[in-house]
PDB file of C-alpha atoms in Angstrom:
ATOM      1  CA  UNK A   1     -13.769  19.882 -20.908  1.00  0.00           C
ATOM      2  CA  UNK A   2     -17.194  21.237 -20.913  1.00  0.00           C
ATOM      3  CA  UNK A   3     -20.127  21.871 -18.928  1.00  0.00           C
ATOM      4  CA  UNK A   4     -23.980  20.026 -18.535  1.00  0.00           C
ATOM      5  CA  UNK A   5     -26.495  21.599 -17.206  1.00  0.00           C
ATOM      6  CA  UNK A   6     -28.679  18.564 -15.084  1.00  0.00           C
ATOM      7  CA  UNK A   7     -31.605  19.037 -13.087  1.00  0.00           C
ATOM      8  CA  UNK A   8     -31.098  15.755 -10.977  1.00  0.00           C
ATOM      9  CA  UNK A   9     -31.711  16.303  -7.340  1.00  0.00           C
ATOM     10  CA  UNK A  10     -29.165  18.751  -5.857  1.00  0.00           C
ATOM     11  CA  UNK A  11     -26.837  18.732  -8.169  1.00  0.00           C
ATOM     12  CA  UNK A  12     -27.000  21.358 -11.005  1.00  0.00           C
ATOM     13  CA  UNK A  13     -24.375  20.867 -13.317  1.00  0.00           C
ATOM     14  CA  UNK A  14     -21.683  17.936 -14.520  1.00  0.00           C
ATOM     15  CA  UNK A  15     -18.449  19.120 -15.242  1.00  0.00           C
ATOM     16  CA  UNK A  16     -17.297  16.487 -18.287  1.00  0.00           C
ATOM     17  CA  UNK A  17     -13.858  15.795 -19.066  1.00  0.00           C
ATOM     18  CA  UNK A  18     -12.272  13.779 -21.724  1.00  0.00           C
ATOM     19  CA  UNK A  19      -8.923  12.739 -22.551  1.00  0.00           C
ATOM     20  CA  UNK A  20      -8.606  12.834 -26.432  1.00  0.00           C
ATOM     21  CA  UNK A  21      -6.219   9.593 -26.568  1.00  0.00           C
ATOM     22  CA  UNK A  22      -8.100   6.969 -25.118  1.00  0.00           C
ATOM     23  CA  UNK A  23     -11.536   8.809 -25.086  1.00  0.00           C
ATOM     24  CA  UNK A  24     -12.127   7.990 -21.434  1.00  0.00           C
ATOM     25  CA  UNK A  25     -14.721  10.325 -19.651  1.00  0.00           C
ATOM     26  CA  UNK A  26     -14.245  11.908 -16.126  1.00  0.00           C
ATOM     27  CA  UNK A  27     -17.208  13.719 -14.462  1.00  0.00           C
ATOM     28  CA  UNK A  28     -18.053  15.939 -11.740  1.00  0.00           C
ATOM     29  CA  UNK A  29     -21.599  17.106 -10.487  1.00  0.00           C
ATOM     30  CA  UNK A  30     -21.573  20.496  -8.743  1.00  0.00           C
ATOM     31  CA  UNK A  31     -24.530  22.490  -7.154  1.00  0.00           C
ATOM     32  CA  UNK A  32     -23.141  25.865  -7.554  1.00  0.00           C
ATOM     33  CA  UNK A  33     -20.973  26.266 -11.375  1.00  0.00           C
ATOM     34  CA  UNK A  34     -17.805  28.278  -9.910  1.00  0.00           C
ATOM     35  CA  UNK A  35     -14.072  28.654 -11.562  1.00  0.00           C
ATOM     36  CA  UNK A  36     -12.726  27.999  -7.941  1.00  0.00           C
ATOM     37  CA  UNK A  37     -15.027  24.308  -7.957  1.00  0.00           C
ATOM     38  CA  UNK A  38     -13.874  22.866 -11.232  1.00  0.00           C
ATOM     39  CA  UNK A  39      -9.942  23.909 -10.529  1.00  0.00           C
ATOM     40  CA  UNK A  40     -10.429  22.427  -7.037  1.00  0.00           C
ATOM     41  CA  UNK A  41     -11.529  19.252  -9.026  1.00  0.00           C
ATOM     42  CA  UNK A  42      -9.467  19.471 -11.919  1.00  0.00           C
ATOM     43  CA  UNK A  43      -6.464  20.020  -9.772  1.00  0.00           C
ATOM     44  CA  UNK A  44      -7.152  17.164  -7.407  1.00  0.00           C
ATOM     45  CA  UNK A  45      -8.139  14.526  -9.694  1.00  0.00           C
ATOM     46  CA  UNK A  46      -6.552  14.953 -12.845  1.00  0.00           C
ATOM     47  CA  UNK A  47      -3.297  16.888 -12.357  1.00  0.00           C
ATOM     48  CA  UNK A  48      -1.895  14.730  -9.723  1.00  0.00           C
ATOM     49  CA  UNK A  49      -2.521  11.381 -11.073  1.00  0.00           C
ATOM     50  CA  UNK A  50      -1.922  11.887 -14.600  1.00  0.00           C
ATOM     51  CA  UNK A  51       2.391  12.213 -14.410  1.00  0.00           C
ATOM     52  CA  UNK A  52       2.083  15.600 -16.950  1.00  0.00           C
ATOM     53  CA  UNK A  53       2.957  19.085 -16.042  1.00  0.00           C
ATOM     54  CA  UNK A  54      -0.041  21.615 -16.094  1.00  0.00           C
ATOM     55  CA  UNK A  55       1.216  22.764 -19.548  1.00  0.00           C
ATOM     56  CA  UNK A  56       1.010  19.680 -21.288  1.00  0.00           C
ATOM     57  CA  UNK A  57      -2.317  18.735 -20.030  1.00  0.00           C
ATOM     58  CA  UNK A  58      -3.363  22.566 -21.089  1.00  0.00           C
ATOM     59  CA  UNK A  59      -2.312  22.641 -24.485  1.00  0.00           C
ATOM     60  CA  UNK A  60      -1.652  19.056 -25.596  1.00  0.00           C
ATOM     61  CA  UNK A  61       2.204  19.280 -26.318  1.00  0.00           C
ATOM     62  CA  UNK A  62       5.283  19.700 -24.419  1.00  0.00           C
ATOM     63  CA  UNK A  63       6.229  23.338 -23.452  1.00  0.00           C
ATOM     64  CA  UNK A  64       9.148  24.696 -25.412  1.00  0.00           C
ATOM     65  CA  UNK A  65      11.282  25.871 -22.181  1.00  0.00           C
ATOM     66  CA  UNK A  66       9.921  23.079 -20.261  1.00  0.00           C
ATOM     67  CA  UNK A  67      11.111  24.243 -17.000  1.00  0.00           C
ATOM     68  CA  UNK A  68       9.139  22.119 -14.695  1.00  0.00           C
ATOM     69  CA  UNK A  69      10.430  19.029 -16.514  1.00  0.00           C
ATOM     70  CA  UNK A  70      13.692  20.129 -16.496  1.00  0.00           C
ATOM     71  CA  UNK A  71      14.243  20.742 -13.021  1.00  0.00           C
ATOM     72  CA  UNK A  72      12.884  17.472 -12.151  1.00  0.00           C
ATOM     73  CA  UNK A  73      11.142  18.712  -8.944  1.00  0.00           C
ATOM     74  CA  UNK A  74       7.953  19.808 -10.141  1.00  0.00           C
ATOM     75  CA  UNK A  75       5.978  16.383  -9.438  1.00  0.00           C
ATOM     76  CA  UNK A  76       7.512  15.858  -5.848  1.00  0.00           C
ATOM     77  CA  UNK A  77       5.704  19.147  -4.596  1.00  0.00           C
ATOM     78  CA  UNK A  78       2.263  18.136  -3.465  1.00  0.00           C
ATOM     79  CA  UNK A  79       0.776  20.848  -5.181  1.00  0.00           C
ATOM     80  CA  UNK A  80      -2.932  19.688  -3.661  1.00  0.00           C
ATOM     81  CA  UNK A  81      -1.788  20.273   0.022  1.00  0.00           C
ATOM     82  CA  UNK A  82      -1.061  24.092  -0.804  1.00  0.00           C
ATOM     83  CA  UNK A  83      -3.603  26.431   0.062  1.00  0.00           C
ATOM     84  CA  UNK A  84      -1.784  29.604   1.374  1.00  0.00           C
ATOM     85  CA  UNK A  85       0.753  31.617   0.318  1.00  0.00           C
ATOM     86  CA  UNK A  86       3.755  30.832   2.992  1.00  0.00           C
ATOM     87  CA  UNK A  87       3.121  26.924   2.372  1.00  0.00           C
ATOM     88  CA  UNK A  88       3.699  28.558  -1.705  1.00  0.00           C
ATOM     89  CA  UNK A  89       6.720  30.394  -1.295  1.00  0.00           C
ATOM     90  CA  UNK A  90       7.979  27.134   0.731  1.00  0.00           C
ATOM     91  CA  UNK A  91       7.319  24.719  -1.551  1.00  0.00           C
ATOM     92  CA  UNK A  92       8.486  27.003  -4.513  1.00  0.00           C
ATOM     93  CA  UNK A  93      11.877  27.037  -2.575  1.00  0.00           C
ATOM     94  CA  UNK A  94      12.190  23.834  -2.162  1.00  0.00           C
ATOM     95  CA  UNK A  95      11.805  23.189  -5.420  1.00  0.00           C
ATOM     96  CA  UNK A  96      14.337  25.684  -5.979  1.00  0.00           C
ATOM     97  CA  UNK A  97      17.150  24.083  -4.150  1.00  0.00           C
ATOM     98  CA  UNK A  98      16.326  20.557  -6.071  1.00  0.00           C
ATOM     99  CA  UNK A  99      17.222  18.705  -3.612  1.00  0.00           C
ATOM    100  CA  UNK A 100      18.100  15.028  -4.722  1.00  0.00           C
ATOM    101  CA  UNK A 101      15.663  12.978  -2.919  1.00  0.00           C
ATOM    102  CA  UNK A 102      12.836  15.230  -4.894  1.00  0.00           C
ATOM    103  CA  UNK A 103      14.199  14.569  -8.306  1.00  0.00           C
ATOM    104  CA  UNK A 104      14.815  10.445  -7.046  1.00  0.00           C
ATOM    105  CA  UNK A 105      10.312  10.541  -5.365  1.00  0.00           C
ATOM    106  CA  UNK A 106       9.392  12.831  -8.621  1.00  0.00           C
ATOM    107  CA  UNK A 107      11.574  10.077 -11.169  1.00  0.00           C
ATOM    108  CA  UNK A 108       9.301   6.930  -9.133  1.00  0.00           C
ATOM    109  CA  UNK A 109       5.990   8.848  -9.102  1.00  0.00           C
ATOM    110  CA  UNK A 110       6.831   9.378 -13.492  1.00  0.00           C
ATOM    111  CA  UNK A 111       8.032   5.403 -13.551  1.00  0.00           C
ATOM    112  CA  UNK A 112       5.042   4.231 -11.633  1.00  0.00           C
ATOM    113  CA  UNK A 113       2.406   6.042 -13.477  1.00  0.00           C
ATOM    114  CA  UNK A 114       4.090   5.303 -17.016  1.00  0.00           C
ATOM    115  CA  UNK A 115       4.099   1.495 -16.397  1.00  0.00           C
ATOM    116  CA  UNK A 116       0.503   1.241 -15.147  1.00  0.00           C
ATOM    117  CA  UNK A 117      -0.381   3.392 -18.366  1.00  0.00           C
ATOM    118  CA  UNK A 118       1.371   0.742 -20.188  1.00  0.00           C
ATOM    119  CA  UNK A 119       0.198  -2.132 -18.055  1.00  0.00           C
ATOM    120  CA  UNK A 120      -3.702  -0.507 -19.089  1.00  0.00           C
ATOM    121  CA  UNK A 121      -2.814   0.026 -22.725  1.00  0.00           C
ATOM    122  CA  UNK A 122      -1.244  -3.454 -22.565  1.00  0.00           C
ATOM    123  CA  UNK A 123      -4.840  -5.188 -21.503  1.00  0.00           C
ATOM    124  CA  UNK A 124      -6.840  -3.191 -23.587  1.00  0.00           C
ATOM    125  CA  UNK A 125      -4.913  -3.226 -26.960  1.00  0.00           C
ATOM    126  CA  UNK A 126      -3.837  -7.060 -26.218  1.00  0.00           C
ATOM    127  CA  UNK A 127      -6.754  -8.038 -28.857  1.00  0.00           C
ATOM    128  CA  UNK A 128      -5.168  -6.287 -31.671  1.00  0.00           C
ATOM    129  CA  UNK A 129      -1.734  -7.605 -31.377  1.00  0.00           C
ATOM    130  CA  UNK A 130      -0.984 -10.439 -33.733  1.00  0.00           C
ATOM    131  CA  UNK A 131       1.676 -11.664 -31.649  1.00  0.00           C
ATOM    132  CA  UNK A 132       3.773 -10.734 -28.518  1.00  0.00           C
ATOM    133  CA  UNK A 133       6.853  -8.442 -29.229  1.00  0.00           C
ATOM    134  CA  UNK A 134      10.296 -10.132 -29.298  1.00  0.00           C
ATOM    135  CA  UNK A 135      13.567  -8.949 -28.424  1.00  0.00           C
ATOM    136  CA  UNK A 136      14.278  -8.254 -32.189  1.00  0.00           C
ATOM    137  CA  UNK A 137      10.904  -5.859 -32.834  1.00  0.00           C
ATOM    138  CA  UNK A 138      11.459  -2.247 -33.347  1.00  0.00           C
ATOM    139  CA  UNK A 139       8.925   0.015 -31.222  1.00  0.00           C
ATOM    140  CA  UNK A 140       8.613   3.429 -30.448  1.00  0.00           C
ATOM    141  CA  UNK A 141       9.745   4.623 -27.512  1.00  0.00           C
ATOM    142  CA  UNK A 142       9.079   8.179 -25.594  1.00  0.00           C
ATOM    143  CA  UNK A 143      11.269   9.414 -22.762  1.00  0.00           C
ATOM    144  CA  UNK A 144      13.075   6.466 -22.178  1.00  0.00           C
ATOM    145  CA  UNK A 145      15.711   8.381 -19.778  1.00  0.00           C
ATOM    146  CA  UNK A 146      12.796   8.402 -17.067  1.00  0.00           C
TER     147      UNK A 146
END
């Protein structure tokens, strides 16, 4: 992630994003270059969408205690909704409790972003596959309990 300073109109600065994978470029303008502006931004349009916990998306790798996996609740809180601490301390105890129909929305929100991930990848790596995989191929798979 870094930051451009632009002099187009209003707007004073582009906040640039790239994931290192696939090289693909997410960008913000801002008028006013505040921490509380880019986490607003990062926070609503990366972290939800993107199916990894906060730590992976930090530091590239998966956590070594990774609690928020573990519990399998961490994705069903809508994290973007909470803005005080009450609405904090509720969802943190919901989580908590791990109730079942959590785990079952947070296991369909993982499924459905991994296969339109692979459904992208798919299309745009189509080109350099010789032929279609068969039943008999050997490939690599991550997670496959999810």
């Amino acid at each position: 992630m870094d930051v451009v300073h632009i002099n187009s109109g209003r707007w004073k600065y582009m906040v640039v994003a790239r994931d290192n994978f696939s090289g693909w470029p997410e960008t913000v303008e801002l008028v006013k270059l505040t921490a509380k502006a880019v986490a607003e931004w990062f926070t609503s349009e990366w972290i939800g969408r993107t199916g990894f916990s906060p730590f992976e998306l930090q530091f590239g790798q998966l956590p070594v205690l990774p609690i928020d996996i573990e519990t399998k609740t961490f994705l069903a809180i809508e994290w973007h909704k909470i803005s005080t601490t009450e609405e904090l301390l509720e969802a943190r105890a919901k989580q908590s409790e791990g109730k079942e129909e959590m785990r079952r929305k947070a296991a369909e929100k993982l499924k459905r972003s991994k296969e339109d991930l692979m459904k992208y990848w798919d299309r745009r790596m189509a080109h350099q596959l010789r032929s279609p995989f068969t039943e008999e191929d050997l490939v690599l798979v991550y997670k496959e309990e999810i």
